[in-house]
C-alpha cells in the first residue's frame, strides 16, 4: 500500500498530478538558473570586491553551485539589492545629465544669455546677434 501511494505521480491514472510535478520541477529549474546568473553578475559588477574575492566566489559557485549560491545569498544578499539600487540611481543621474546636455537651454532667458556670451566673446557679430535674438524672442 505504501509503495502504491508513493508512485501516484507515475501512475497513468493521475495525469494531472504528473503534469503538476513536471511544471513544478521546470519552474524550480528556471528559478535556479535565474538565481545563478544574478549571483554571478553581482560578483563581477561589485567594485568593492577585489580580484581574488571575485575569483574565490566564482570558483565556489561553479564547483559547489547549490551550496555556493546559498552561502553567497546569506553572506552578501543584502548588499546585492543595495548595489543594484546604487547602479540604477547612477544610470538615472547619467541619463538625466545627458538629456540636459543634449536638449540645450530650456528657456528664452538661458538662450539669450548664451547668445550674449557668444557676442561678448566675439563669436557673433552684432547683426548675427540681433537676428538670433529676434528668432529666440519670436519663438
PDB file of C-alpha atoms in Angstrom:
ATOM      1  CA  UNK A   1       0.000   0.000   0.000  1.00  0.00           C
ATOM      2  CA  UNK A   2       2.759   2.441   0.875  1.00  0.00           C
ATOM      3  CA  UNK A   3       4.611   1.780  -2.362  1.00  0.00           C
ATOM      4  CA  UNK A   4       1.445   2.363  -4.344  1.00  0.00           C
ATOM      5  CA  UNK A   5       0.889   5.735  -2.619  1.00  0.00           C
ATOM      6  CA  UNK A   6       4.450   6.861  -3.300  1.00  0.00           C
ATOM      7  CA  UNK A   7       4.099   6.162  -7.007  1.00  0.00           C
ATOM      8  CA  UNK A   8       0.873   8.126  -7.546  1.00  0.00           C
ATOM      9  CA  UNK A   9       2.585  10.617  -9.827  1.00  0.00           C
ATOM     10  CA  UNK A  10       3.893   7.853 -12.084  1.00  0.00           C
ATOM     11  CA  UNK A  11       0.561   6.065 -12.295  1.00  0.00           C
ATOM     12  CA  UNK A  12      -1.314   6.516 -15.555  1.00  0.00           C
ATOM     13  CA  UNK A  13      -4.486   7.194 -13.569  1.00  0.00           C
ATOM     14  CA  UNK A  14      -3.260  10.625 -12.369  1.00  0.00           C
ATOM     15  CA  UNK A  15      -2.014  12.622 -15.387  1.00  0.00           C
ATOM     16  CA  UNK A  16      -2.863  15.956 -13.757  1.00  0.00           C
ATOM     17  CA  UNK A  17      -0.659  15.204 -10.755  1.00  0.00           C
ATOM     18  CA  UNK A  18       2.150  14.149 -13.069  1.00  0.00           C
ATOM     19  CA  UNK A  19       1.766  17.410 -15.026  1.00  0.00           C
ATOM     20  CA  UNK A  20       1.873  19.370 -11.782  1.00  0.00           C
ATOM     21  CA  UNK A  21       5.173  17.750 -10.751  1.00  0.00           C
ATOM     22  CA  UNK A  22       6.714  18.368 -14.172  1.00  0.00           C
ATOM     23  CA  UNK A  23       5.684  22.042 -14.111  1.00  0.00           C
ATOM     24  CA  UNK A  24       6.962  22.454 -10.564  1.00  0.00           C
ATOM     25  CA  UNK A  25      10.390  20.995 -11.414  1.00  0.00           C
ATOM     26  CA  UNK A  26      10.644  23.141 -14.566  1.00  0.00           C
ATOM     27  CA  UNK A  27       9.741  26.228 -12.547  1.00  0.00           C
ATOM     28  CA  UNK A  28      12.371  25.405  -9.916  1.00  0.00           C
ATOM     29  CA  UNK A  29      14.961  24.694 -12.614  1.00  0.00           C
ATOM     30  CA  UNK A  30      14.354  28.045 -14.344  1.00  0.00           C
ATOM     31  CA  UNK A  31      14.335  29.821 -10.978  1.00  0.00           C
ATOM     32  CA  UNK A  32      17.651  28.203 -10.122  1.00  0.00           C
ATOM     33  CA  UNK A  33      19.304  29.397 -13.337  1.00  0.00           C
ATOM     34  CA  UNK A  34      17.966  32.931 -12.881  1.00  0.00           C
ATOM     35  CA  UNK A  35      19.406  32.986  -9.373  1.00  0.00           C
ATOM     36  CA  UNK A  36      22.717  31.578 -10.588  1.00  0.00           C
ATOM     37  CA  UNK A  37      23.090  34.238 -13.302  1.00  0.00           C
ATOM     38  CA  UNK A  38      22.060  37.007 -10.907  1.00  0.00           C
ATOM     39  CA  UNK A  39      24.679  35.970  -8.357  1.00  0.00           C
ATOM     40  CA  UNK A  40      27.440  35.613 -10.951  1.00  0.00           C
ATOM     41  CA  UNK A  41      26.506  39.012 -12.400  1.00  0.00           C
ATOM     42  CA  UNK A  42      26.595  40.565  -8.927  1.00  0.00           C
ATOM     43  CA  UNK A  43      30.023  39.054  -8.270  1.00  0.00           C
ATOM     44  CA  UNK A  44      31.503  40.649 -11.381  1.00  0.00           C
ATOM     45  CA  UNK A  45      29.714  44.011 -11.006  1.00  0.00           C
ATOM     46  CA  UNK A  46      30.762  44.565  -7.390  1.00  0.00           C
ATOM     47  CA  UNK A  47      33.523  47.187  -7.400  1.00  0.00           C
ATOM     48  CA  UNK A  48      34.203  46.686  -3.688  1.00  0.00           C
ATOM     49  CA  UNK A  49      35.215  43.071  -4.196  1.00  0.00           C
ATOM     50  CA  UNK A  50      38.825  42.513  -5.238  1.00  0.00           C
ATOM     51  CA  UNK A  51      40.058  40.184  -7.934  1.00  0.00           C
ATOM     52  CA  UNK A  52      40.835  37.325  -5.555  1.00  0.00           C
ATOM     53  CA  UNK A  53      37.447  37.698  -3.911  1.00  0.00           C
ATOM     54  CA  UNK A  54      35.712  37.552  -7.272  1.00  0.00           C
ATOM     55  CA  UNK A  55      37.763  34.511  -8.286  1.00  0.00           C
ATOM     56  CA  UNK A  56      37.039  32.772  -4.988  1.00  0.00           C
ATOM     57  CA  UNK A  57      33.288  33.377  -5.084  1.00  0.00           C
ATOM     58  CA  UNK A  58      33.120  32.373  -8.758  1.00  0.00           C
ATOM     59  CA  UNK A  59      35.016  29.132  -8.111  1.00  0.00           C
ATOM     60  CA  UNK A  60      32.798  28.390  -5.092  1.00  0.00           C
ATOM     61  CA  UNK A  61      29.637  28.987  -7.118  1.00  0.00           C
ATOM     62  CA  UNK A  62      30.864  26.858 -10.034  1.00  0.00           C
ATOM     63  CA  UNK A  63      32.354  23.958  -8.060  1.00  0.00           C
ATOM     64  CA  UNK A  64      29.548  23.694  -5.469  1.00  0.00           C
ATOM     65  CA  UNK A  65      26.680  25.527  -7.165  1.00  0.00           C
ATOM     66  CA  UNK A  66      23.835  24.939  -4.701  1.00  0.00           C
ATOM     67  CA  UNK A  67      25.919  25.499  -1.585  1.00  0.00           C
ATOM     68  CA  UNK A  68      27.822  28.377  -3.204  1.00  0.00           C
ATOM     69  CA  UNK A  69      24.662  30.248  -4.170  1.00  0.00           C
ATOM     70  CA  UNK A  70      23.059  29.807  -0.759  1.00  0.00           C
ATOM     71  CA  UNK A  71      26.209  30.860   1.110  1.00  0.00           C
ATOM     72  CA  UNK A  72      26.590  33.896  -1.188  1.00  0.00           C
ATOM     73  CA  UNK A  73      22.973  34.914  -0.563  1.00  0.00           C
ATOM     74  CA  UNK A  74      23.434  34.565   3.192  1.00  0.00           C
ATOM     75  CA  UNK A  75      26.783  36.384   3.295  1.00  0.00           C
ATOM     76  CA  UNK A  76      26.229  39.104   0.692  1.00  0.00           C
ATOM     77  CA  UNK A  77      22.492  39.020  -0.111  1.00  0.00           C
ATOM     78  CA  UNK A  78      21.626  42.381   1.467  1.00  0.00           C
ATOM     79  CA  UNK A  79      24.418  44.071  -0.470  1.00  0.00           C
ATOM     80  CA  UNK A  80      23.061  42.733  -3.770  1.00  0.00           C
ATOM     81  CA  UNK A  81      19.974  44.923  -3.524  1.00  0.00           C
ATOM     82  CA  UNK A  82      21.938  47.946  -2.335  1.00  0.00           C
ATOM     83  CA  UNK A  83      24.436  47.620  -5.186  1.00  0.00           C
ATOM     84  CA  UNK A  84      21.630  47.199  -7.739  1.00  0.00           C
ATOM     85  CA  UNK A  85      19.879  50.303  -6.363  1.00  0.00           C
ATOM     86  CA  UNK A  86      23.104  52.338  -6.454  1.00  0.00           C
ATOM     87  CA  UNK A  87      23.748  51.214 -10.052  1.00  0.00           C
ATOM     88  CA  UNK A  88      20.213  52.173 -11.108  1.00  0.00           C
ATOM     89  CA  UNK A  89      20.483  55.592  -9.424  1.00  0.00           C
ATOM     90  CA  UNK A  90      23.850  56.231 -11.098  1.00  0.00           C
ATOM     91  CA  UNK A  91      22.424  55.300 -14.510  1.00  0.00           C
ATOM     92  CA  UNK A  92      19.447  57.597 -13.899  1.00  0.00           C
ATOM     93  CA  UNK A  93      21.738  60.518 -12.989  1.00  0.00           C
ATOM     94  CA  UNK A  94      23.879  59.916 -16.071  1.00  0.00           C
ATOM     95  CA  UNK A  95      20.798  59.724 -18.285  1.00  0.00           C
ATOM     96  CA  UNK A  96      19.343  62.952 -16.903  1.00  0.00           C
ATOM     97  CA  UNK A  97      22.703  64.695 -17.311  1.00  0.00           C
ATOM     98  CA  UNK A  98      22.931  63.508 -20.923  1.00  0.00           C
ATOM     99  CA  UNK A  99      19.391  64.710 -21.670  1.00  0.00           C
ATOM    100  CA  UNK A 100      20.123  68.130 -20.148  1.00  0.00           C
ATOM    101  CA  UNK A 101      23.305  68.494 -22.199  1.00  0.00           C
ATOM    102  CA  UNK A 102      21.664  67.305 -25.395  1.00  0.00           C
ATOM    103  CA  UNK A 103      18.480  69.335 -25.053  1.00  0.00           C
ATOM    104  CA  UNK A 104      20.375  72.585 -24.563  1.00  0.00           C
ATOM    105  CA  UNK A 105      18.864  75.675 -22.954  1.00  0.00           C
ATOM    106  CA  UNK A 106      15.294  75.240 -21.821  1.00  0.00           C
ATOM    107  CA  UNK A 107      14.133  78.846 -21.536  1.00  0.00           C
ATOM    108  CA  UNK A 108      14.357  82.042 -23.566  1.00  0.00           C
ATOM    109  CA  UNK A 109      16.390  83.705 -20.829  1.00  0.00           C
ATOM    110  CA  UNK A 110      19.016  80.960 -20.950  1.00  0.00           C
ATOM    111  CA  UNK A 111      19.169  81.145 -24.745  1.00  0.00           C
ATOM    112  CA  UNK A 112      19.519  84.954 -24.678  1.00  0.00           C
ATOM    113  CA  UNK A 113      22.266  84.681 -22.049  1.00  0.00           C
ATOM    114  CA  UNK A 114      24.081  82.164 -24.242  1.00  0.00           C
ATOM    115  CA  UNK A 115      23.782  84.455 -27.268  1.00  0.00           C
ATOM    116  CA  UNK A 116      25.047  87.433 -25.234  1.00  0.00           C
ATOM    117  CA  UNK A 117      28.025  85.374 -24.143  1.00  0.00           C
ATOM    118  CA  UNK A 118      28.803  84.444 -27.735  1.00  0.00           C
ATOM    119  CA  UNK A 119      28.575  88.119 -28.767  1.00  0.00           C
ATOM    120  CA  UNK A 120      30.814  89.238 -25.889  1.00  0.00           C
ATOM    121  CA  UNK A 121      33.401  86.605 -26.801  1.00  0.00           C
ATOM    122  CA  UNK A 122      33.407  87.851 -30.376  1.00  0.00           C
ATOM    123  CA  UNK A 123      31.965  84.662 -31.857  1.00  0.00           C
ATOM    124  CA  UNK A 124      28.905  86.532 -33.172  1.00  0.00           C
ATOM    125  CA  UNK A 125      28.742  89.834 -34.952  1.00  0.00           C
ATOM    126  CA  UNK A 126      26.177  92.451 -33.936  1.00  0.00           C
ATOM    127  CA  UNK A 127      23.977  91.597 -36.947  1.00  0.00           C
ATOM    128  CA  UNK A 128      24.103  87.837 -36.224  1.00  0.00           C
ATOM    129  CA  UNK A 129      23.312  88.513 -32.587  1.00  0.00           C
ATOM    130  CA  UNK A 130      20.272  90.646 -33.462  1.00  0.00           C
ATOM    131  CA  UNK A 131      18.944  88.019 -35.904  1.00  0.00           C
ATOM    132  CA  UNK A 132      19.380  85.204 -33.394  1.00  0.00           C
ATOM    133  CA  UNK A 133      17.826  87.313 -30.635  1.00  0.00           C
ATOM    134  CA  UNK A 134      14.820  88.127 -32.816  1.00  0.00           C
ATOM    135  CA  UNK A 135      14.424  84.406 -33.641  1.00  0.00           C
ATOM    136  CA  UNK A 136      14.501  83.459 -29.931  1.00  0.00           C
ATOM    137  CA  UNK A 137      12.014  86.191 -28.999  1.00  0.00           C
ATOM    138  CA  UNK A 138       9.654  85.206 -31.835  1.00  0.00           C
ATOM    139  CA  UNK A 139       9.526  81.575 -30.845  1.00  0.00           C
TER     140      UNK A 139
END
